mmCIF file of C-alpha atoms in Angstrom:
data_model
loop_
_atom_site.group_PDB
_atom_site.id
_atom_site.type_symbol
_atom_site.label_atom_id
_atom_site.label_comp_id
_atom_site.label_asym_id
_atom_site.label_seq_id
_atom_site.Cartn_x
_atom_site.Cartn_y
_atom_site.Cartn_z
ATOM 1 C CA UNK A 1 90.254 66.592 119.164
ATOM 2 C CA UNK A 2 93.097 64.611 117.751
ATOM 3 C CA UNK A 3 95.410 67.079 117.104
ATOM 4 C CA UNK A 4 99.039 66.145 114.986
ATOM 5 C CA UNK A 5 101.355 68.104 114.117
ATOM 6 C CA UNK A 6 103.601 68.062 110.963
ATOM 7 C CA UNK A 7 107.246 69.627 111.192
ATOM 8 C CA UNK A 8 110.802 69.008 109.957
ATOM 9 C CA UNK A 9 113.025 67.662 113.017
ATOM 10 C CA UNK A 10 113.974 71.291 114.381
ATOM 11 C CA UNK A 11 111.440 73.160 117.405
ATOM 12 C CA UNK A 12 111.175 76.496 113.759
ATOM 13 C CA UNK A 13 107.811 77.563 114.411
ATOM 14 C CA UNK A 14 106.504 74.751 114.926
ATOM 15 C CA UNK A 15 108.176 74.930 118.964
ATOM 16 C CA UNK A 16 105.072 77.863 120.022
ATOM 17 C CA UNK A 17 102.607 75.171 118.497
ATOM 18 C CA UNK A 18 104.433 72.794 120.684
ATOM 19 C CA UNK A 19 104.817 74.512 124.163
ATOM 20 C CA UNK A 20 100.931 74.847 123.636
ATOM 21 C CA UNK A 21 99.879 71.718 123.679
ATOM 22 C CA UNK A 22 102.232 70.627 125.982
ATOM 23 C CA UNK A 23 101.209 73.621 127.981
ATOM 24 C CA UNK A 24 97.696 72.823 128.376
ATOM 25 C CA UNK A 25 98.366 68.912 128.328
ATOM 26 C CA UNK A 26 96.892 67.917 125.240
ATOM 27 C CA UNK A 27 97.999 65.046 123.711
ATOM 28 C CA UNK A 28 98.962 65.416 119.790
ATOM 29 C CA UNK A 29 101.207 63.122 117.332
ATOM 30 C CA UNK A 30 104.550 65.674 116.925
ATOM 31 C CA UNK A 31 105.251 64.502 113.161
ATOM 32 C CA UNK A 32 108.780 65.088 112.282
ATOM 33 C CA UNK A 33 109.231 64.983 108.671
ATOM 34 C CA UNK A 34 112.879 63.780 107.268
ATOM 35 C CA UNK A 35 113.503 66.270 104.722
ATOM 36 C CA UNK A 36 113.798 63.670 101.710
ATOM 37 C CA UNK A 37 110.477 62.391 102.543
ATOM 38 C CA UNK A 38 109.085 65.654 102.334
ATOM 39 C CA UNK A 39 108.743 66.702 98.360
ATOM 40 C CA UNK A 40 106.078 64.090 98.648
ATOM 41 C CA UNK A 41 103.899 65.271 101.711
ATOM 42 C CA UNK A 42 104.521 68.844 100.261
ATOM 43 C CA UNK A 43 102.330 67.691 97.145
ATOM 44 C CA UNK A 44 99.488 66.723 100.032
ATOM 45 C CA UNK A 45 99.996 70.538 102.356
ATOM 46 C CA UNK A 46 97.756 73.309 101.415
ATOM 47 C CA UNK A 47 99.951 76.055 100.750
ATOM 48 C CA UNK A 48 102.652 73.321 99.869
ATOM 49 C CA UNK A 49 104.736 74.478 103.281
ATOM 50 C CA UNK A 50 105.063 73.427 107.287
ATOM 51 C CA UNK A 51 104.426 74.253 109.972
ATOM 52 C CA UNK A 52 100.269 71.675 109.291
ATOM 53 C CA UNK A 53 98.290 71.219 112.493
ATOM 54 C CA UNK A 54 95.985 68.315 111.928
ATOM 55 C CA UNK A 55 93.007 68.917 114.174
ATOM 56 C CA UNK A 56 90.026 66.146 113.755
ATOM 57 C CA UNK A 57 91.377 65.761 109.854
ATOM 58 C CA UNK A 58 91.522 68.685 109.299
ATOM 59 C CA UNK A 59 95.209 70.533 108.164
ATOM 60 C CA UNK A 60 94.975 73.650 109.134
ATOM 61 C CA UNK A 61 98.280 76.913 108.360
ATOM 62 C CA UNK A 62 99.830 79.124 109.682
ATOM 63 C CA UNK A 63 102.421 78.897 112.544
ATOM 64 C CA UNK A 64 100.697 82.648 114.223
ATOM 65 C CA UNK A 65 97.366 81.616 113.736
ATOM 66 C CA UNK A 66 97.565 77.966 114.883
ATOM 67 C CA UNK A 67 99.238 79.688 117.516
ATOM 68 C CA UNK A 68 96.565 82.826 118.590
ATOM 69 C CA UNK A 69 93.493 79.428 118.180
ATOM 70 C CA UNK A 70 95.599 76.925 120.747
ATOM 71 C CA UNK A 71 96.586 80.813 123.123
ATOM 72 C CA UNK A 72 92.680 80.736 123.170
ATOM 73 C CA UNK A 73 91.664 77.029 123.730
ATOM 74 C CA UNK A 74 94.214 76.470 126.798
ATOM 75 C CA UNK A 75 93.613 79.553 128.553
ATOM 76 C CA UNK A 76 96.358 81.840 127.636
ATOM 77 C CA UNK A 77 93.961 84.725 125.253
ATOM 78 C CA UNK A 78 93.175 87.991 126.942
ATOM 79 C CA UNK A 79 90.785 87.947 128.535
ATOM 80 C CA UNK A 80 88.732 91.054 126.521
ATOM 81 C CA UNK A 81 88.987 92.419 122.768
ATOM 82 C CA UNK A 82 91.500 95.243 124.004
ATOM 83 C CA UNK A 83 94.054 92.980 125.668
ATOM 84 C CA UNK A 84 93.817 89.833 122.975
ATOM 85 C CA UNK A 85 94.727 93.253 120.613
ATOM 86 C CA UNK A 86 97.460 94.071 123.221
ATOM 87 C CA UNK A 87 99.454 90.490 122.387
ATOM 88 C CA UNK A 88 98.593 90.651 118.881
ATOM 89 C CA UNK A 89 100.766 93.428 118.435
ATOM 90 C CA UNK A 90 103.331 92.119 120.538
ATOM 91 C CA UNK A 91 103.554 88.991 118.714
ATOM 92 C CA UNK A 92 103.597 90.938 115.059
ATOM 93 C CA UNK A 93 106.763 92.879 117.194
ATOM 94 C CA UNK A 94 108.033 90.172 117.691
ATOM 95 C CA UNK A 95 106.982 88.363 114.201
ATOM 96 C CA UNK A 96 108.334 91.917 112.344
ATOM 97 C CA UNK A 97 111.666 91.312 113.830
ATOM 98 C CA UNK A 98 111.578 87.227 113.379
ATOM 99 C CA UNK A 99 111.120 88.164 109.670
ATOM 100 C CA UNK A 100 114.315 90.499 109.006
ATOM 101 C CA UNK A 101 116.418 87.874 111.188
ATOM 102 C CA UNK A 102 115.283 84.858 108.485
ATOM 103 C CA UNK A 103 115.647 87.769 105.785
ATOM 104 C CA UNK A 104 118.872 87.735 106.465
ATOM 105 C CA UNK A 105 120.020 84.689 106.332
ATOM 106 C CA UNK A 106 118.998 83.681 103.308
ATOM 107 C CA UNK A 107 120.091 87.237 101.816
ATOM 108 C CA UNK A 108 123.507 86.091 99.072
ATOM 109 C CA UNK A 109 126.830 85.902 100.136
ATOM 110 C CA UNK A 110 127.723 89.047 98.564
ATOM 111 C CA UNK A 111 125.085 91.135 99.885
ATOM 112 C CA UNK A 112 125.796 88.940 103.987
ATOM 113 C CA UNK A 113 127.835 91.079 106.056
ATOM 114 C CA UNK A 114 125.970 94.567 105.119
ATOM 115 C CA UNK A 115 123.482 93.359 106.247
ATOM 116 C CA UNK A 116 124.698 91.712 108.925
ATOM 117 C CA UNK A 117 125.916 94.890 109.826
ATOM 118 C CA UNK A 118 122.569 96.078 110.276
ATOM 119 C CA UNK A 119 121.167 93.050 111.974
ATOM 120 C CA UNK A 120 122.956 93.567 114.685
ATOM 121 C CA UNK A 121 123.399 96.794 114.874
ATOM 122 C CA UNK A 122 120.341 98.578 114.388
ATOM 123 C CA UNK A 123 116.932 96.307 113.790
ATOM 124 C CA UNK A 124 117.928 93.835 116.396
ATOM 125 C CA UNK A 125 118.438 96.389 119.136
ATOM 126 C CA UNK A 126 115.891 98.979 117.163
ATOM 127 C CA UNK A 127 113.312 95.664 117.838
ATOM 128 C CA UNK A 128 114.335 94.161 120.782
ATOM 129 C CA UNK A 129 114.470 97.556 123.102
ATOM 130 C CA UNK A 130 110.399 97.834 121.863
ATOM 131 C CA UNK A 131 109.588 94.434 123.924
ATOM 132 C CA UNK A 132 112.059 94.942 126.290
ATOM 133 C CA UNK A 133 109.732 97.664 127.443
ATOM 134 C CA UNK A 134 106.309 96.162 127.211
ATOM 135 C CA UNK A 135 107.848 93.555 129.395
ATOM 136 C CA UNK A 136 108.977 96.096 131.701
ATOM 137 C CA UNK A 137 105.862 97.118 132.053
ATOM 138 C CA UNK A 138 103.494 93.670 131.765
ATOM 139 C CA UNK A 139 106.364 92.622 134.521
ATOM 140 C CA UNK A 140 108.257 90.326 132.602
ATOM 141 C CA UNK A 141 105.203 89.076 130.687
ATOM 142 C CA UNK A 142 105.072 90.145 126.728
ATOM 143 C CA UNK A 143 101.165 91.315 127.391
ATOM 144 C CA UNK A 144 98.168 92.041 129.690
ATOM 145 C CA UNK A 145 100.298 91.744 132.757
ATOM 146 C CA UNK A 146 100.204 87.947 132.970
ATOM 147 C CA UNK A 147 102.009 84.866 130.687
ATOM 148 C CA UNK A 148 99.941 85.346 127.663
ATOM 149 C CA UNK A 149 99.924 83.052 124.412
ATOM 150 C CA UNK A 150 102.653 85.722 123.234
ATOM 151 C CA UNK A 151 105.350 84.749 125.485
ATOM 152 C CA UNK A 152 105.295 80.873 124.813
ATOM 153 C CA UNK A 153 105.380 82.148 121.063
ATOM 154 C CA UNK A 154 108.887 84.258 122.092
ATOM 155 C CA UNK A 155 110.055 82.291 124.566
ATOM 156 C CA UNK A 156 110.124 79.363 121.937
ATOM 157 C CA UNK A 157 111.986 81.163 119.116
ATOM 158 C CA UNK A 158 114.999 82.362 121.778
ATOM 159 C CA UNK A 159 117.558 81.094 118.373
ATOM 160 C CA UNK A 160 115.766 84.451 116.733
ATOM 161 C CA UNK A 161 116.811 86.566 119.482
ATOM 162 C CA UNK A 162 119.826 84.713 119.584
ATOM 163 C CA UNK A 163 121.216 85.327 116.168
ATOM 164 C CA UNK A 164 120.702 88.891 116.668
ATOM 165 C CA UNK A 165 123.536 88.755 119.635
ATOM 166 C CA UNK A 166 126.759 90.284 118.088
ATOM 167 C CA UNK A 167 129.337 87.846 118.211
ATOM 168 C CA UNK A 168 130.324 86.761 122.575
ATOM 169 C CA UNK A 169 128.039 89.247 123.502
ATOM 170 C CA UNK A 170 124.649 88.344 126.104
ATOM 171 C CA UNK A 171 121.632 90.127 124.371
ATOM 172 C CA UNK A 172 119.676 88.702 127.002
ATOM 173 C CA UNK A 173 121.997 90.756 130.094
ATOM 174 C CA UNK A 174 120.872 93.457 127.633
ATOM 175 C CA UNK A 175 117.026 93.293 127.440
ATOM 176 C CA UNK A 176 116.636 91.957 131.191
ATOM 177 C CA UNK A 177 112.963 92.215 131.155
ATOM 178 C CA UNK A 178 112.656 90.108 128.229
ATOM 179 C CA UNK A 179 115.203 87.324 130.362
ATOM 180 C CA UNK A 180 112.396 87.064 133.008
ATOM 181 C CA UNK A 181 109.698 86.439 130.197
ATOM 182 C CA UNK A 182 111.377 83.254 129.174
ATOM 183 C CA UNK A 183 112.282 82.843 132.433
ATOM 184 C CA UNK A 184 108.941 83.096 133.986
ATOM 185 C CA UNK A 185 107.981 80.545 130.419
ATOM 186 C CA UNK A 186 110.308 77.539 130.803
ATOM 187 C CA UNK A 187 109.495 77.993 135.058
ATOM 188 C CA UNK A 188 106.550 76.095 134.179
ATOM 189 C CA UNK A 189 106.761 72.488 134.910
ATOM 190 C CA UNK A 190 104.246 71.321 131.236
ATOM 191 C CA UNK A 191 107.381 73.355 129.716
ATOM 192 C CA UNK A 192 109.814 72.454 131.722
ATOM 193 C CA UNK A 193 109.408 68.423 131.170
ATOM 194 C CA UNK A 194 108.924 69.803 127.115
ATOM 195 C CA UNK A 195 112.804 71.174 127.050
ATOM 196 C CA UNK A 196 113.748 68.499 129.293
ATOM 197 C CA UNK A 197 112.514 65.387 127.216
ATOM 198 C CA UNK A 198 112.212 66.851 123.557
ATOM 199 C CA UNK A 199 114.852 65.869 120.616
ATOM 200 C CA UNK A 200 117.540 67.895 120.511
ATOM 201 C CA UNK A 201 117.999 70.021 117.228
ATOM 202 C CA UNK A 202 120.388 72.468 116.055
ATOM 203 C CA UNK A 203 117.347 75.035 115.285
ATOM 204 C CA UNK B 1 85.386 105.180 121.855
ATOM 205 C CA UNK B 2 86.795 107.886 119.801
ATOM 206 C CA UNK B 3 88.661 107.464 117.161
ATOM 207 C CA UNK B 4 92.705 108.861 115.204
ATOM 208 C CA UNK B 5 93.761 106.833 113.027
ATOM 209 C CA UNK B 6 97.100 108.187 111.986
ATOM 210 C CA UNK B 7 98.912 107.034 108.408
ATOM 211 C CA UNK B 8 100.534 108.648 105.422
ATOM 212 C CA UNK B 9 97.498 110.305 102.884
ATOM 213 C CA UNK B 10 97.641 106.853 101.078
ATOM 214 C CA UNK B 11 95.281 103.582 100.905
ATOM 215 C CA UNK B 12 98.699 101.435 102.039
ATOM 216 C CA UNK B 13 98.183 99.915 105.613
ATOM 217 C CA UNK B 14 96.090 101.603 107.083
ATOM 218 C CA UNK B 15 93.584 101.084 103.585
ATOM 219 C CA UNK B 16 92.173 97.434 105.823
ATOM 220 C CA UNK B 17 90.604 99.753 108.905
ATOM 221 C CA UNK B 18 89.145 102.750 107.360
ATOM 222 C CA UNK B 19 87.794 99.868 105.894
ATOM 223 C CA UNK B 20 86.641 98.373 109.197
ATOM 224 C CA UNK B 21 85.475 102.129 110.512
ATOM 225 C CA UNK B 22 83.888 103.010 107.124
ATOM 226 C CA UNK B 23 81.999 99.412 107.006
ATOM 227 C CA UNK B 24 80.698 100.142 111.006
ATOM 228 C CA UNK B 25 79.660 103.527 110.675
ATOM 229 C CA UNK B 26 82.292 103.787 113.138
ATOM 230 C CA UNK B 27 83.636 108.653 113.746
ATOM 231 C CA UNK B 28 87.317 108.537 113.733
ATOM 232 C CA UNK B 29 89.902 111.317 112.644
ATOM 233 C CA UNK B 30 91.095 110.335 109.287
ATOM 234 C CA UNK B 31 94.698 111.901 110.177
ATOM 235 C CA UNK B 32 96.955 112.381 107.120
ATOM 236 C CA UNK B 33 100.806 113.282 108.210
ATOM 237 C CA UNK B 34 102.783 115.474 105.126
ATOM 238 C CA UNK B 35 106.034 113.513 105.357
ATOM 239 C CA UNK B 36 107.722 116.487 105.853
ATOM 240 C CA UNK B 37 106.292 116.863 109.816
ATOM 241 C CA UNK B 38 106.555 112.750 110.073
ATOM 242 C CA UNK B 39 110.472 112.989 111.132
ATOM 243 C CA UNK B 40 109.139 114.527 114.061
ATOM 244 C CA UNK B 41 105.535 112.695 114.837
ATOM 245 C CA UNK B 42 107.676 109.823 114.646
ATOM 246 C CA UNK B 43 109.396 110.170 117.744
ATOM 247 C CA UNK B 44 105.773 110.188 119.707
ATOM 248 C CA UNK B 45 104.759 106.926 117.997
ATOM 249 C CA UNK B 46 104.971 103.011 119.442
ATOM 250 C CA UNK B 47 107.093 101.249 116.961
ATOM 251 C CA UNK B 48 107.602 104.653 114.942
ATOM 252 C CA UNK B 49 105.894 103.344 112.830
ATOM 253 C CA UNK B 50 102.457 104.045 111.601
ATOM 254 C CA UNK B 51 99.220 103.580 110.974
ATOM 255 C CA UNK B 52 98.904 104.121 114.797
ATOM 256 C CA UNK B 53 94.802 103.311 115.858
ATOM 257 C CA UNK B 54 94.282 106.051 119.317
ATOM 258 C CA UNK B 55 91.445 104.346 121.007
ATOM 259 C CA UNK B 56 90.296 107.291 123.519
ATOM 260 C CA UNK B 57 93.660 108.439 123.884
ATOM 261 C CA UNK B 58 95.973 105.149 123.788
ATOM 262 C CA UNK B 59 97.880 104.251 119.669
ATOM 263 C CA UNK B 60 97.654 101.149 118.955
ATOM 264 C CA UNK B 61 100.054 99.500 115.961
ATOM 265 C CA UNK B 62 100.250 96.916 114.020
ATOM 266 C CA UNK B 63 98.058 96.770 111.046
ATOM 267 C CA UNK B 64 96.670 93.628 111.309
ATOM 268 C CA UNK B 65 96.219 93.264 114.522
ATOM 269 C CA UNK B 66 93.769 96.502 114.617
ATOM 270 C CA UNK B 67 92.000 94.597 111.758
ATOM 271 C CA UNK B 68 91.164 92.076 113.775
ATOM 272 C CA UNK B 69 90.223 93.420 116.769
ATOM 273 C CA UNK B 70 87.630 96.491 114.566
ATOM 274 C CA UNK B 71 87.136 93.121 112.873
ATOM 275 C CA UNK B 72 85.034 91.607 115.233
ATOM 276 C CA UNK B 73 83.568 95.014 117.079
ATOM 277 C CA UNK B 74 82.041 95.538 113.335
ATOM 278 C CA UNK B 75 80.720 91.411 113.431
ATOM 279 C CA UNK B 76 82.926 90.651 111.232
ATOM 280 C CA UNK B 77 84.656 87.966 113.461
ATOM 281 C CA UNK B 78 83.973 84.257 112.997
ATOM 282 C CA UNK B 79 81.171 82.886 114.955
ATOM 283 C CA UNK B 80 83.921 80.756 116.676
ATOM 284 C CA UNK B 81 87.442 80.556 116.980
ATOM 285 C CA UNK B 82 87.512 77.501 114.180
ATOM 286 C CA UNK B 83 86.265 79.861 111.528
ATOM 287 C CA UNK B 84 88.221 82.805 113.407
ATOM 288 C CA UNK B 85 91.523 80.178 112.610
ATOM 289 C CA UNK B 86 90.144 80.495 109.013
ATOM 290 C CA UNK B 87 89.879 84.113 108.859
ATOM 291 C CA UNK B 88 93.337 84.425 110.050
ATOM 292 C CA UNK B 89 95.231 81.789 108.230
ATOM 293 C CA UNK B 90 94.335 83.526 104.829
ATOM 294 C CA UNK B 91 94.317 86.702 105.893
ATOM 295 C CA UNK B 92 98.421 85.601 106.837
ATOM 296 C CA UNK B 93 98.760 83.899 103.475
ATOM 297 C CA UNK B 94 97.841 86.936 101.910
ATOM 298 C CA UNK B 95 100.145 88.733 104.547
ATOM 299 C CA UNK B 96 103.072 86.703 103.191
ATOM 300 C CA UNK B 97 102.042 87.321 99.388
ATOM 301 C CA UNK B 98 101.538 91.011 100.165
ATOM 302 C CA UNK B 99 105.574 90.778 102.666
ATOM 303 C CA UNK B 100 106.223 89.554 99.057
ATOM 304 C CA UNK B 101 106.011 91.826 97.202
ATOM 305 C CA UNK B 102 107.005 94.971 99.453
ATOM 306 C CA UNK B 103 110.517 93.197 99.006
ATOM 307 C CA UNK B 104 111.046 93.546 96.014
ATOM 308 C CA UNK B 105 109.597 96.854 95.470
ATOM 309 C CA UNK B 106 112.482 97.531 98.106
ATOM 310 C CA UNK B 107 115.080 95.472 96.178
ATOM 311 C CA UNK B 108 118.421 97.080 94.602
ATOM 312 C CA UNK B 109 117.795 98.134 91.584
ATOM 313 C CA UNK B 110 121.217 95.771 90.030
ATOM 314 C CA UNK B 111 118.972 92.860 91.597
ATOM 315 C CA UNK B 112 115.358 94.041 90.988
ATOM 316 C CA UNK B 113 114.722 92.835 87.077
ATOM 317 C CA UNK B 114 115.155 89.629 87.987
ATOM 318 C CA UNK B 115 112.922 90.144 91.887
ATOM 319 C CA UNK B 116 110.215 90.999 89.495
ATOM 320 C CA UNK B 117 110.031 88.164 87.179
ATOM 321 C CA UNK B 118 109.986 85.899 90.145
ATOM 322 C CA UNK B 119 107.240 87.660 92.195
ATOM 323 C CA UNK B 120 105.407 87.616 89.313
ATOM 324 C CA UNK B 121 105.733 84.697 87.592
ATOM 325 C CA UNK B 122 105.897 82.317 90.866
ATOM 326 C CA UNK B 123 104.898 84.185 93.726
ATOM 327 C CA UNK B 124 101.694 86.008 92.281
ATOM 328 C CA UNK B 125 100.444 82.490 90.908
ATOM 329 C CA UNK B 126 100.860 80.304 93.908
ATOM 330 C CA UNK B 127 99.906 82.809 96.224
ATOM 331 C CA UNK B 128 96.807 83.936 93.793
ATOM 332 C CA UNK B 129 96.316 80.696 92.817
ATOM 333 C CA UNK B 130 95.562 79.130 97.040
ATOM 334 C CA UNK B 131 93.944 82.292 97.787
ATOM 335 C CA UNK B 132 91.857 81.849 94.403
ATOM 336 C CA UNK B 133 90.928 78.485 95.348
ATOM 337 C CA UNK B 134 90.255 79.303 99.444
ATOM 338 C CA UNK B 135 87.133 82.421 97.348
ATOM 339 C CA UNK B 136 85.748 79.277 95.453
ATOM 340 C CA UNK B 137 85.277 77.424 98.210
ATOM 341 C CA UNK B 138 83.978 80.367 100.432
ATOM 342 C CA UNK B 139 81.278 81.041 97.560
ATOM 343 C CA UNK B 140 83.209 84.451 96.585
ATOM 344 C CA UNK B 141 83.802 84.609 100.327
ATOM 345 C CA UNK B 142 87.992 84.030 101.904
ATOM 346 C CA UNK B 143 86.824 82.095 104.749
ATOM 347 C CA UNK B 144 83.849 80.925 106.587
ATOM 348 C CA UNK B 145 81.549 81.138 103.264
ATOM 349 C CA UNK B 146 80.745 84.918 104.350
ATOM 350 C CA UNK B 147 81.877 87.736 104.759
ATOM 351 C CA UNK B 148 84.339 88.562 107.394
ATOM 352 C CA UNK B 149 87.098 90.981 107.745
ATOM 353 C CA UNK B 150 89.116 89.053 105.725
ATOM 354 C CA UNK B 151 87.116 89.700 103.205
ATOM 355 C CA UNK B 152 87.704 93.623 103.942
ATOM 356 C CA UNK B 153 91.592 93.560 103.927
ATOM 357 C CA UNK B 154 91.924 91.533 100.450
ATOM 358 C CA UNK B 155 89.559 94.063 99.162
ATOM 359 C CA UNK B 156 91.325 97.382 100.871
ATOM 360 C CA UNK B 157 94.120 96.118 99.252
ATOM 361 C CA UNK B 158 94.275 95.008 96.124
ATOM 362 C CA UNK B 159 97.227 97.670 94.767
ATOM 363 C CA UNK B 160 99.106 93.948 96.642
ATOM 364 C CA UNK B 161 98.303 92.234 93.638
ATOM 365 C CA UNK B 162 97.870 94.629 90.014
ATOM 366 C CA UNK B 163 102.173 95.212 91.131
ATOM 367 C CA UNK B 164 101.947 91.786 90.562
ATOM 368 C CA UNK B 165 100.307 91.437 87.650
ATOM 369 C CA UNK B 166 102.132 90.659 84.495
ATOM 370 C CA UNK B 167 102.002 93.644 81.899
ATOM 371 C CA UNK B 168 98.897 94.048 80.316
ATOM 372 C CA UNK B 169 97.503 91.270 81.393
ATOM 373 C CA UNK B 170 94.450 91.437 83.623
ATOM 374 C CA UNK B 171 95.061 89.630 87.056
ATOM 375 C CA UNK B 172 91.514 88.580 88.153
ATOM 376 C CA UNK B 173 90.442 87.802 84.930
ATOM 377 C CA UNK B 174 92.557 84.043 86.219
ATOM 378 C CA UNK B 175 91.076 84.502 89.581
ATOM 379 C CA UNK B 176 88.235 85.106 89.560
ATOM 380 C CA UNK B 177 87.229 84.252 93.103
ATOM 381 C CA UNK B 178 88.932 86.760 93.992
ATOM 382 C CA UNK B 179 87.312 89.063 91.738
ATOM 383 C CA UNK B 180 84.512 88.530 92.907
ATOM 384 C CA UNK B 181 85.500 89.042 96.967
ATOM 385 C CA UNK B 182 86.393 92.131 95.663
ATOM 386 C CA UNK B 183 82.552 92.389 93.995
ATOM 387 C CA UNK B 184 81.650 91.853 97.253
ATOM 388 C CA UNK B 185 83.374 94.333 98.923
ATOM 389 C CA UNK B 186 82.766 97.461 97.527
ATOM 390 C CA UNK B 187 78.884 96.844 96.577
ATOM 391 C CA UNK B 188 78.753 97.051 100.531
ATOM 392 C CA UNK B 189 76.990 101.061 100.225
ATOM 393 C CA UNK B 190 79.195 101.778 102.890
ATOM 394 C CA UNK B 191 82.336 100.461 100.971
ATOM 395 C CA UNK B 192 80.585 102.766 97.855
ATOM 396 C CA UNK B 193 80.660 105.650 99.140
ATOM 397 C CA UNK B 194 83.973 105.694 101.030
ATOM 398 C CA UNK B 195 85.418 104.921 97.341
ATOM 399 C CA UNK B 196 84.082 107.647 95.736
ATOM 400 C CA UNK B 197 84.063 110.302 99.230
ATOM 401 C CA UNK B 198 87.758 108.818 99.688
ATOM 402 C CA UNK B 199 90.945 111.619 99.400
ATOM 403 C CA UNK B 200 92.674 110.169 95.462
ATOM 404 C CA UNK B 201 96.592 109.029 96.022
ATOM 405 C CA UNK B 202 98.835 106.777 94.214
ATOM 406 C CA UNK B 203 98.222 103.797 96.360
#
């Protein structure tokens, strides 16, 4: 199979996909679309958005769906249906937080300060304490007491977590089990190598 | 296995789960929580929200994750990983629309008219034409050219689609392949029976 990943030149929603491909030592073309080329390319994308993964010429979309597919492929899915449910519900819980964070990023200026306050004082502590509890129960993993694609999904998107931190706060200090999830992922050779060699971008 | 489903006395996000359980002829207790009982019950729920499905006493959450699990159980998953990716990405696309619709429902009053206009004139037509194209390619199904849990998920949440319709418009007339998806699901005996016997609620 040949893989071609289309996304902007940022980590963003493509980074979990890149982590999974790197983890599985799967060769892929990491296409990074420049902003000025996007309007034209957009018309060729199934849902007019990215990330899109081209698998043997077929373009598939939806970042979580792609991550689940690759997770299975590289041996990071659950070993039965209940384990997969555990993985999926942990990821969906993190996605709920992700969506709340991005909603604040795009809130109109006149409501932004208020939205940011609710996010940092209520939303983020609620979700991170729940996810931290999961990570405690699962010994430094988000599900199934072992490394799964949920861990890679989370670790690739720590920017979401950091955005929700209160100024000057070390968010990992408050949620040490979640830091362990990230540390476990970043200790994997293929991921460590990727972090060192990937393009340096803001997000 | 014993199943106990907790949700409010509405169709809402529990209805795809009810459809799947009914489709699979799986007995379950359909617990409908009254609003006044919710504050106390909430504290016992893993993520302080519903729907929650209790499987042999273990409470699982996240409606799409549960639907995927049940879809597999009742024989409505894909027959290989690429088919499951097709199902997942169709569902996630519909969930994107669902989230945009619910965001408008909860928009502050001073911005609501504008949000509603964008929703009905841009967002809904964009998503429904994409989903309708999928349903055309797949002969009245959302994925894999056959009945999958994606169809049941969609058909159980038509309220989302109808909310996005322009006043006086028959939305199914504009998207006939999507009507076919719903018709196909509602023609299934177990679903037909359920629709006739289920509690009548507004949402």
